[in-house]
PDB file of C-alpha atoms in Angstrom:
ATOM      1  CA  UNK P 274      -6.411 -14.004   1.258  1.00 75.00           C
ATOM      2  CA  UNK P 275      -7.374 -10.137   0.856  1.00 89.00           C
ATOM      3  CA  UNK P 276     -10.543  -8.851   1.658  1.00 92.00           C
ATOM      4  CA  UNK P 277     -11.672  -5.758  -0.737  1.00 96.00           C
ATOM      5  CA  UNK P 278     -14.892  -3.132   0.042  1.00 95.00           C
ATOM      6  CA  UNK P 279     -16.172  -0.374  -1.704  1.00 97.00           C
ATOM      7  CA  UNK P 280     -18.174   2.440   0.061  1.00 98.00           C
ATOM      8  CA  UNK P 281     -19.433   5.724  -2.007  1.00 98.00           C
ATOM      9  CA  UNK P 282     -20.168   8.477   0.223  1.00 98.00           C
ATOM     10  CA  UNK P 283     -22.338  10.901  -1.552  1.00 98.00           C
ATOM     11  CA  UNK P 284     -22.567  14.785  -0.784  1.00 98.00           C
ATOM     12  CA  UNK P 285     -24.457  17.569  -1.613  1.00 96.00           C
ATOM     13  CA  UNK P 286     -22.402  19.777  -3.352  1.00 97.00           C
ATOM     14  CA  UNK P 287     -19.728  19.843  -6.591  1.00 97.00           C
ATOM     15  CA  UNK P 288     -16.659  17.474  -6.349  1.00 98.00           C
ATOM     16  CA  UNK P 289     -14.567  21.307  -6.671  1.00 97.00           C
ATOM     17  CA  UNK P 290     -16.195  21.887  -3.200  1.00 97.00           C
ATOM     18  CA  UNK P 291     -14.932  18.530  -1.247  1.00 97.00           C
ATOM     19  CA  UNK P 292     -11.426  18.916  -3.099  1.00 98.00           C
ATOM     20  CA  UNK P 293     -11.161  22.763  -1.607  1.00 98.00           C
ATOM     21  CA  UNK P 294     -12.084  21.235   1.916  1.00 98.00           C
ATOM     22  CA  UNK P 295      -9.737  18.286   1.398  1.00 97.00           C
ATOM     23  CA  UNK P 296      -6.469  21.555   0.361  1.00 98.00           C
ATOM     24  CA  UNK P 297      -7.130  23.113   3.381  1.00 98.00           C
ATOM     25  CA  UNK P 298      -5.051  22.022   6.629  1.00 98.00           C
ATOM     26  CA  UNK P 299      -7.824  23.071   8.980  1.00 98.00           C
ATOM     27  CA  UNK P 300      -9.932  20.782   7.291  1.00 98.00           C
ATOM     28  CA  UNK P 301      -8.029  18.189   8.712  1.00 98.00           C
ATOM     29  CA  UNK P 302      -6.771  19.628  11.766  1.00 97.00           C
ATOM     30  CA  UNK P 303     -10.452  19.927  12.511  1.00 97.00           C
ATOM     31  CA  UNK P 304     -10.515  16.381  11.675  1.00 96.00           C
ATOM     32  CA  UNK P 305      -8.171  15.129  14.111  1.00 95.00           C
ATOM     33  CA  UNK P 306      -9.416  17.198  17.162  1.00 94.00           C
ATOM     34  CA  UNK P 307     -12.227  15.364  16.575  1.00 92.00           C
ATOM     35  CA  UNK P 308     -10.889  11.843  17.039  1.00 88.00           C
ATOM     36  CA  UNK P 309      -9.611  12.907  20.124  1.00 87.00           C
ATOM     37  CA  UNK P 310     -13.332  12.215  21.787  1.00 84.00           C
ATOM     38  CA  UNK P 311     -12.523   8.651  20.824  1.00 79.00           C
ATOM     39  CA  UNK P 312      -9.253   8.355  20.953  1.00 81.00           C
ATOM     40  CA  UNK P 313      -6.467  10.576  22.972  1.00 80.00           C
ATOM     41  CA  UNK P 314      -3.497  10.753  20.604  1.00 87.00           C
ATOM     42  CA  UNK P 315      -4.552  11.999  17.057  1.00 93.00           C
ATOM     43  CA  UNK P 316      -2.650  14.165  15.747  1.00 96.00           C
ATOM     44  CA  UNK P 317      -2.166  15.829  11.711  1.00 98.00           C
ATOM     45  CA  UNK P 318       1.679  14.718  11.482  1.00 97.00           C
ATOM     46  CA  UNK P 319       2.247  15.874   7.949  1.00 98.00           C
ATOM     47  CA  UNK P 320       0.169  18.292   5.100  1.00 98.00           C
ATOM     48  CA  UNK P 321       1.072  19.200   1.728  1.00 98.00           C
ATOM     49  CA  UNK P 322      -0.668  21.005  -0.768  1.00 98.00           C
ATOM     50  CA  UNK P 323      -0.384  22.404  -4.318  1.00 97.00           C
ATOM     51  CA  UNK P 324      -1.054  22.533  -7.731  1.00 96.00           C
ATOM     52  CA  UNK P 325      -0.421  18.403  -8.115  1.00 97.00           C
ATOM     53  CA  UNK P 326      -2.893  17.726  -5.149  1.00 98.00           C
ATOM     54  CA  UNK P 327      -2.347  16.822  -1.554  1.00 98.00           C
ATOM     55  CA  UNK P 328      -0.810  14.390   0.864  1.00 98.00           C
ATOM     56  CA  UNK P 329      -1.636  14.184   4.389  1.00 98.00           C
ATOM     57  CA  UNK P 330      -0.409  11.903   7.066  1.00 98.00           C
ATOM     58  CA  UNK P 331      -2.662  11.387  10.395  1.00 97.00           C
ATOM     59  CA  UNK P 332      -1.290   9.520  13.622  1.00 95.00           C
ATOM     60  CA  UNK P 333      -3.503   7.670  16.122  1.00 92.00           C
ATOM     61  CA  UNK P 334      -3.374   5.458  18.609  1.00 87.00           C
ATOM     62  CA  UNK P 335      -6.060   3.059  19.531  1.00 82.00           C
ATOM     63  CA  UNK P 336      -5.341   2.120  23.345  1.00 80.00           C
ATOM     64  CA  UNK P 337      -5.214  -2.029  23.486  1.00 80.00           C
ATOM     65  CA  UNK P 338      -7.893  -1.999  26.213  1.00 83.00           C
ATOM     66  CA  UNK P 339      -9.929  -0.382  23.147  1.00 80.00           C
ATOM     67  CA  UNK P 340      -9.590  -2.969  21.183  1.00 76.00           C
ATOM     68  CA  UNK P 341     -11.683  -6.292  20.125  1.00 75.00           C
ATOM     69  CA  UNK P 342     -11.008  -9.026  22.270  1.00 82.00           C
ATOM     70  CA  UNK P 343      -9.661 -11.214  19.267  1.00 74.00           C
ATOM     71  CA  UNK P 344      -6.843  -8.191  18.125  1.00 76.00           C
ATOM     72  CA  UNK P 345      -5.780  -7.815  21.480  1.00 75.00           C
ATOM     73  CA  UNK P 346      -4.576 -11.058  20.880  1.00 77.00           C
ATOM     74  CA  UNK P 347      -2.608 -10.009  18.251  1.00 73.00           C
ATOM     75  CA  UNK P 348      -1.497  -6.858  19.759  1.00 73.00           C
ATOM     76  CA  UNK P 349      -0.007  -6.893  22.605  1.00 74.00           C
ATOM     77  CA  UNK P 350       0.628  -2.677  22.958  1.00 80.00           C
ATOM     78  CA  UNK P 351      -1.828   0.228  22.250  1.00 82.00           C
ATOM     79  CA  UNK P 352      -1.960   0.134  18.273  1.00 78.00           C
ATOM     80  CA  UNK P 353      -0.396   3.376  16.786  1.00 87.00           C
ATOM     81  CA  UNK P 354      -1.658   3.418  13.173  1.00 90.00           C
ATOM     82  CA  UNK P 355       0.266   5.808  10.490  1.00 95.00           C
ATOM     83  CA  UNK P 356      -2.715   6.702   7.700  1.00 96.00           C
ATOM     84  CA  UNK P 357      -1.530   8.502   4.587  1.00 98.00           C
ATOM     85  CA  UNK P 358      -4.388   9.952   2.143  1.00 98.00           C
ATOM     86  CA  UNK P 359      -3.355  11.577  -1.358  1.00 98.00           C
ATOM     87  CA  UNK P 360      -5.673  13.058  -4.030  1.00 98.00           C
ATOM     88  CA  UNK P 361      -3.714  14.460  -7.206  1.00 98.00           C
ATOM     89  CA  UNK P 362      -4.718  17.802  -8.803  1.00 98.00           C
ATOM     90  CA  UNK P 363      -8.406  18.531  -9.630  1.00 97.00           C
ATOM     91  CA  UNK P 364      -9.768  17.166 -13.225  1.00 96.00           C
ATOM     92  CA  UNK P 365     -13.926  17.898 -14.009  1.00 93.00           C
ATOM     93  CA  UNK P 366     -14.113  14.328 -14.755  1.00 96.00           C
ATOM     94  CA  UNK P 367     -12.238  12.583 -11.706  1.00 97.00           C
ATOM     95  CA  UNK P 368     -10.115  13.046  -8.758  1.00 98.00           C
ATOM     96  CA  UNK P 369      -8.049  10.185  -8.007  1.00 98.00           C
ATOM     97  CA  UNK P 370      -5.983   9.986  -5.044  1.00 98.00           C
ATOM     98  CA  UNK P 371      -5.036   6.831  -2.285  1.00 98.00           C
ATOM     99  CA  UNK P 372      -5.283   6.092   1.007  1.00 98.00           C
ATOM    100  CA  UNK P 373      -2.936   3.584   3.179  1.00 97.00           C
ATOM    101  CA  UNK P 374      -2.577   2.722   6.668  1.00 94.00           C
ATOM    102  CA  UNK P 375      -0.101   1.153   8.834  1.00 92.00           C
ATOM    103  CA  UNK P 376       0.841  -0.524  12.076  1.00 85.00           C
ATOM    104  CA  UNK P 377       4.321  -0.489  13.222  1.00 81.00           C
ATOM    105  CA  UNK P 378       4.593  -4.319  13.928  1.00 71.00           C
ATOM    106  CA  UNK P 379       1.039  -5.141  13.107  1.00 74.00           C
ATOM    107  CA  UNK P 380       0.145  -8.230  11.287  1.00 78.00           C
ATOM    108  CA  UNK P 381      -1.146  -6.749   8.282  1.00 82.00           C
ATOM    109  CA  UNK P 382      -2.231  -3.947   5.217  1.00 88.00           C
ATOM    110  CA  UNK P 383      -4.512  -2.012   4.439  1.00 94.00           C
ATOM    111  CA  UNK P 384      -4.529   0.007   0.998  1.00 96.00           C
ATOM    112  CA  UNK P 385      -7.142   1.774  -1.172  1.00 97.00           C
ATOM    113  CA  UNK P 386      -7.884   4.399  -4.318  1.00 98.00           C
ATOM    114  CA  UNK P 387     -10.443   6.775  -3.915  1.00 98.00           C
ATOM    115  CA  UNK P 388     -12.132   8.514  -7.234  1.00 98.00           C
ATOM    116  CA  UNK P 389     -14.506  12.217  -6.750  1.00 98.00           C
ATOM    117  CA  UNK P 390     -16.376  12.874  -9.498  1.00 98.00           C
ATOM    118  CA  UNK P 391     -19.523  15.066 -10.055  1.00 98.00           C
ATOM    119  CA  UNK P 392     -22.444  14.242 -10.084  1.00 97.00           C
ATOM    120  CA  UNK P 393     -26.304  15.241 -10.606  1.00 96.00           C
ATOM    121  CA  UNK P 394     -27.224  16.303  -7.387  1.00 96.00           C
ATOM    122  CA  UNK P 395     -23.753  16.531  -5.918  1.00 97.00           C
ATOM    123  CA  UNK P 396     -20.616  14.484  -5.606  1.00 98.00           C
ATOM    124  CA  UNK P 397     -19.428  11.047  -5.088  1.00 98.00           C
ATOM    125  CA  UNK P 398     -16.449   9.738  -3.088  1.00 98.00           C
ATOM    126  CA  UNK P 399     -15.992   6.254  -4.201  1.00 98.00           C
ATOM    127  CA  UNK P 400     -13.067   4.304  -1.515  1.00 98.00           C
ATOM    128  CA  UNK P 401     -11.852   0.965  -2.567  1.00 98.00           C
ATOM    129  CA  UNK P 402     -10.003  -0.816  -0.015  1.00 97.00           C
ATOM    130  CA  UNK P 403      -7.916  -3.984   0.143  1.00 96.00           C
ATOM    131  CA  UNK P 404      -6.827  -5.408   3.746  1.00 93.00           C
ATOM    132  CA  UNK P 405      -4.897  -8.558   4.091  1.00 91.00           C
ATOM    133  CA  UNK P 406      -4.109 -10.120   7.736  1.00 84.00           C
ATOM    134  CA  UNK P 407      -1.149 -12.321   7.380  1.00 81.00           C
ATOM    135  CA  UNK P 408      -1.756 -14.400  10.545  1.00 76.00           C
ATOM    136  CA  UNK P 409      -3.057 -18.035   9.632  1.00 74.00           C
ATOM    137  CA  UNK P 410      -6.509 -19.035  11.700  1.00 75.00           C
ATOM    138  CA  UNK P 411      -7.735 -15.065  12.931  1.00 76.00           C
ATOM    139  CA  UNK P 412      -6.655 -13.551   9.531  1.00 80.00           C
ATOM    140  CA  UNK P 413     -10.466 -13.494   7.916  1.00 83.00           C
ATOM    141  CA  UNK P 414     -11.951 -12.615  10.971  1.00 83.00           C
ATOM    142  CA  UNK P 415      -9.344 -10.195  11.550  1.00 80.00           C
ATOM    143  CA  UNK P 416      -9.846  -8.411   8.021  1.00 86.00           C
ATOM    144  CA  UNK P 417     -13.488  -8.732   8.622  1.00 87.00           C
ATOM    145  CA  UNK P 418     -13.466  -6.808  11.833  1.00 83.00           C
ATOM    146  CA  UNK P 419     -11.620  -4.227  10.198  1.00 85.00           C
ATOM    147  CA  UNK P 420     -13.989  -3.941   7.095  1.00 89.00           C
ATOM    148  CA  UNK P 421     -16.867  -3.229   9.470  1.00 88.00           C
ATOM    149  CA  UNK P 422     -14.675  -0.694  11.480  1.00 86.00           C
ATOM    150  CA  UNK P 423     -13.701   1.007   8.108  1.00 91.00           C
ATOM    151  CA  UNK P 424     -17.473   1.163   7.040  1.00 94.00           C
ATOM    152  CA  UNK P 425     -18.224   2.918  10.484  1.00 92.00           C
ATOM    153  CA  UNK P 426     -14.907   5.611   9.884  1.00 92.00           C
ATOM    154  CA  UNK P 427     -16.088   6.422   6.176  1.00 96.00           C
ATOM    155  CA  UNK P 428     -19.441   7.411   7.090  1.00 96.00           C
ATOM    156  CA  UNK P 429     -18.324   9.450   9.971  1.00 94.00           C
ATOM    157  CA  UNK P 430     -15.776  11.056   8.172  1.00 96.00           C
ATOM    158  CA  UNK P 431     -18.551  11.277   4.974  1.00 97.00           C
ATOM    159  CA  UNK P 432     -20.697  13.224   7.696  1.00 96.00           C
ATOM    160  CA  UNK P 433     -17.677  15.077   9.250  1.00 96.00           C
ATOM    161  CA  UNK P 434     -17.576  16.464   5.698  1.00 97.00           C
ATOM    162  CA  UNK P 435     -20.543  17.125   4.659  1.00 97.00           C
ATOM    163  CA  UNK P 436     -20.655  19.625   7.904  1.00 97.00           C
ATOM    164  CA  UNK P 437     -17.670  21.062   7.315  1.00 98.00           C
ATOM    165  CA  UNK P 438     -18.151  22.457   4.160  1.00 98.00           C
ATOM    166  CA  UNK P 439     -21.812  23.922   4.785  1.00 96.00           C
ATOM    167  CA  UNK P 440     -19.911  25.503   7.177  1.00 97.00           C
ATOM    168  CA  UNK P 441     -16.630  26.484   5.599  1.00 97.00           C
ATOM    169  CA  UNK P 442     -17.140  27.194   2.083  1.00 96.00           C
ATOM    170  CA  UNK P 443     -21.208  27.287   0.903  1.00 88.00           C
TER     171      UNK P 443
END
């Protein structure tokens, strides 16, 4: 059975603002060099943008001595994860884009939409996630684990942002 969250990350400035950020490839380049404190290979595999939005593609790898004891009984080699994030071309009333990640042999999905919009004081990010662990006795703990780990990574990456464009583009 799935497991679903929702996390709004709330910033400062206009939605127009965090979409700029989110066009420019040293936006996430900047991203990814900071991973590296955690994890060793990050890397920006893949950035597009245009009129219709963007689509960028991140690799990481998670070494297995990282890892909770309970997935390194699942995995059995450092876990390379493949996360693709989209958001289609800016609208005044909402952004929507998606957000999916993947391990190459790993036992299970994850897959969310993610909706800017404007707001009084700011902007809102809203994520909605859906992970599903398709091994039988560890699966909820499993998709639990990764919740909480996904909660931790969206408020860095809320934080990360919030920084970047005070210092890029106000």
């Amino acid at each position: 059975m799935a497991r679903r969250l929702s996390y709004s990350a709330r910033f400062k400035f206009p939605a127009e603002k965090f979409y700029e950020a989110q066009m420019e490839r040293q936006y996430w380049q900047d991203l990814v060099d900071g991973f590296r404190m955690l994890t060793p290979v990050s890397e920006l595999d893949e950035f597009t943008a245009g009129p219709n939005g963007m689509r960028v593609v991140l690799k990481q790898a998670i070494p297995r001595d990282m890892l909770p004891p309970v997935a390194q009984t699942v995995m059995r080699k450092d876990m390379m994860i493949t996360r693709v994030e989209t958001l289609g071309a800016f609208d005044t009333a909402a952004t929507e884009g998606t957000y999916t990640a993947s391990i190459p042999a790993g036992p299970g999905s994850l897959n969310g939409e993610q909706i800017l919009t404007d707001t009084e004081t700011g902007s809102t990010l809203r994520k909605t996630t859906e992970v599903k662990v398709f091994l039988p006795f560890v699966n909820g703990t499993l998709e639990q684990l990764m919740l909480v780990n996904l909660v931790d990574l969206f408020r860095a990456e809320a934080e990360y942002s919030q920084h970047w464009v005070g210092k890029h583009l106000l």
